[in-house]
Short mmCIF file of N, CA and C in Angstrom, two decimals:
data_model
loop_
_atom_site.label_atom_id
_atom_site.label_comp_id
_atom_site.label_asym_id
_atom_site.label_seq_id
_atom_site.Cartn_x
_atom_site.Cartn_y
_atom_site.Cartn_z
N MET A 29 0.85 -1.21 0.00
CA MET A 29 0.00 0.00 0.00
C MET A 29 0.87 1.25 0.00
N LYS A 30 1.85 1.26 0.93
CA LYS A 30 2.72 2.43 1.00
C LYS A 30 3.57 2.54 -0.26
N GLU A 31 3.98 1.38 -0.83
CA GLU A 31 4.78 1.38 -2.05
C GLU A 31 4.00 1.99 -3.21
N ASN A 32 2.71 1.67 -3.30
CA ASN A 32 1.89 2.22 -4.38
C ASN A 32 1.78 3.73 -4.25
N ARG A 33 1.62 4.22 -3.01
CA ARG A 33 1.50 5.66 -2.81
C ARG A 33 2.79 6.36 -3.24
N ARG A 34 3.92 5.75 -2.89
CA ARG A 34 5.21 6.35 -3.25
C ARG A 34 5.37 6.39 -4.77
N ARG A 35 4.96 5.30 -5.43
CA ARG A 35 5.07 5.26 -6.90
C ARG A 35 4.15 6.29 -7.53
N ALA A 36 2.96 6.45 -6.99
CA ALA A 36 2.00 7.43 -7.53
C ALA A 36 2.57 8.84 -7.40
N ARG A 37 3.22 9.12 -6.25
CA ARG A 37 3.77 10.46 -6.06
C ARG A 37 4.92 10.70 -7.03
N ALA A 38 5.74 9.68 -7.28
CA ALA A 38 6.86 9.82 -8.22
C ALA A 38 6.32 10.11 -9.62
N ILE A 39 5.26 9.40 -10.01
CA ILE A 39 4.65 9.62 -11.33
C ILE A 39 4.09 11.03 -11.42
N ALA A 40 3.44 11.49 -10.34
CA ALA A 40 2.86 12.84 -10.34
C ALA A 40 3.96 13.89 -10.47
N ILE A 41 5.07 13.70 -9.75
CA ILE A 41 6.18 14.65 -9.82
C ILE A 41 6.76 14.68 -11.23
N ALA A 42 6.94 13.50 -11.84
CA ALA A 42 7.48 13.44 -13.20
C ALA A 42 6.53 14.13 -14.17
N ALA A 43 5.23 13.94 -13.97
CA ALA A 43 4.24 14.55 -14.86
C ALA A 43 4.28 16.07 -14.75
N THR A 44 4.37 16.59 -13.52
CA THR A 44 4.40 18.05 -13.36
C THR A 44 5.69 18.62 -13.92
N GLU A 45 6.81 17.89 -13.75
CA GLU A 45 8.08 18.37 -14.31
C GLU A 45 7.99 18.44 -15.83
N LYS A 46 7.40 17.42 -16.46
CA LYS A 46 7.27 17.41 -17.91
C LYS A 46 6.34 18.54 -18.34
N HIS A 47 5.25 18.75 -17.58
CA HIS A 47 4.29 19.79 -17.95
C HIS A 47 4.94 21.17 -17.87
N SER A 48 5.72 21.42 -16.82
CA SER A 48 6.35 22.73 -16.68
C SER A 48 7.40 22.94 -17.78
N ARG A 49 8.08 21.83 -18.15
CA ARG A 49 9.07 21.95 -19.23
C ARG A 49 8.37 22.31 -20.54
N ASP A 50 7.22 21.68 -20.80
CA ASP A 50 6.45 22.01 -22.01
C ASP A 50 5.99 23.46 -21.98
N ALA A 51 5.57 23.93 -20.79
CA ALA A 51 5.10 25.31 -20.67
C ALA A 51 6.24 26.28 -20.96
N TRP A 52 7.44 25.97 -20.44
CA TRP A 52 8.60 26.85 -20.69
C TRP A 52 8.96 26.84 -22.17
N LEU A 53 8.87 25.66 -22.82
CA LEU A 53 9.16 25.59 -24.26
C LEU A 53 8.17 26.43 -25.04
N ARG A 54 6.89 26.31 -24.66
CA ARG A 54 5.85 27.07 -25.36
C ARG A 54 6.08 28.57 -25.17
N LEU A 55 6.47 28.95 -23.94
CA LEU A 55 6.73 30.36 -23.65
C LEU A 55 7.92 30.85 -24.49
N GLY A 56 8.95 30.02 -24.62
CA GLY A 56 10.11 30.39 -25.41
C GLY A 56 9.75 30.55 -26.88
N TYR A 57 8.91 29.63 -27.38
CA TYR A 57 8.49 29.73 -28.78
C TYR A 57 7.70 31.01 -29.01
N MET A 58 6.78 31.32 -28.08
CA MET A 58 5.96 32.53 -28.23
C MET A 58 6.85 33.77 -28.20
N THR A 59 7.80 33.82 -27.27
CA THR A 59 8.69 34.98 -27.17
C THR A 59 9.51 35.15 -28.45
N GLY A 60 10.06 34.04 -28.94
CA GLY A 60 10.83 34.09 -30.18
C GLY A 60 9.98 34.54 -31.35
N PHE A 61 8.73 34.06 -31.39
CA PHE A 61 7.84 34.43 -32.48
C PHE A 61 7.52 35.92 -32.45
N VAL A 62 7.27 36.45 -31.24
CA VAL A 62 6.97 37.88 -31.10
C VAL A 62 8.18 38.71 -31.52
N ILE A 63 9.37 38.33 -31.06
CA ILE A 63 10.59 39.07 -31.42
C ILE A 63 10.80 39.03 -32.93
N LEU A 64 10.56 37.86 -33.53
CA LEU A 64 10.72 37.71 -34.98
C LEU A 64 9.73 38.60 -35.71
N SER A 65 8.48 38.63 -35.23
CA SER A 65 7.45 39.45 -35.88
C SER A 65 7.81 40.93 -35.81
N ILE A 66 8.27 41.38 -34.64
CA ILE A 66 8.65 42.79 -34.47
C ILE A 66 9.83 43.12 -35.39
N GLY A 67 10.81 42.21 -35.44
CA GLY A 67 11.97 42.43 -36.30
C GLY A 67 11.56 42.50 -37.76
N LEU A 68 10.66 41.62 -38.19
CA LEU A 68 10.19 41.65 -39.58
C LEU A 68 9.43 42.93 -39.86
N GLY A 69 8.62 43.37 -38.90
CA GLY A 69 7.85 44.60 -39.08
C GLY A 69 8.77 45.79 -39.26
N PHE A 70 9.81 45.87 -38.43
CA PHE A 70 10.76 46.98 -38.55
C PHE A 70 11.51 46.90 -39.88
N ALA A 71 11.85 45.68 -40.31
CA ALA A 71 12.57 45.51 -41.57
C ALA A 71 11.68 45.95 -42.74
N LEU A 72 10.39 45.63 -42.67
CA LEU A 72 9.48 46.01 -43.75
C LEU A 72 9.25 47.52 -43.76
N VAL A 73 9.09 48.11 -42.56
CA VAL A 73 8.84 49.55 -42.48
C VAL A 73 10.10 50.33 -42.84
N GLY A 74 11.24 49.91 -42.24
CA GLY A 74 12.48 50.63 -42.48
C GLY A 74 13.05 50.25 -43.83
#
């Protein structure tokens, strides 16, 4: 019983770590996309 609880907690921790890593990747992609869009806009205007 205690072993199952420990395994469940390890799985939950791994899941949250993977989720936060995906969120950081998504945030990085969005930031890069915004910077790229602004750079393209300035290049087109200038």
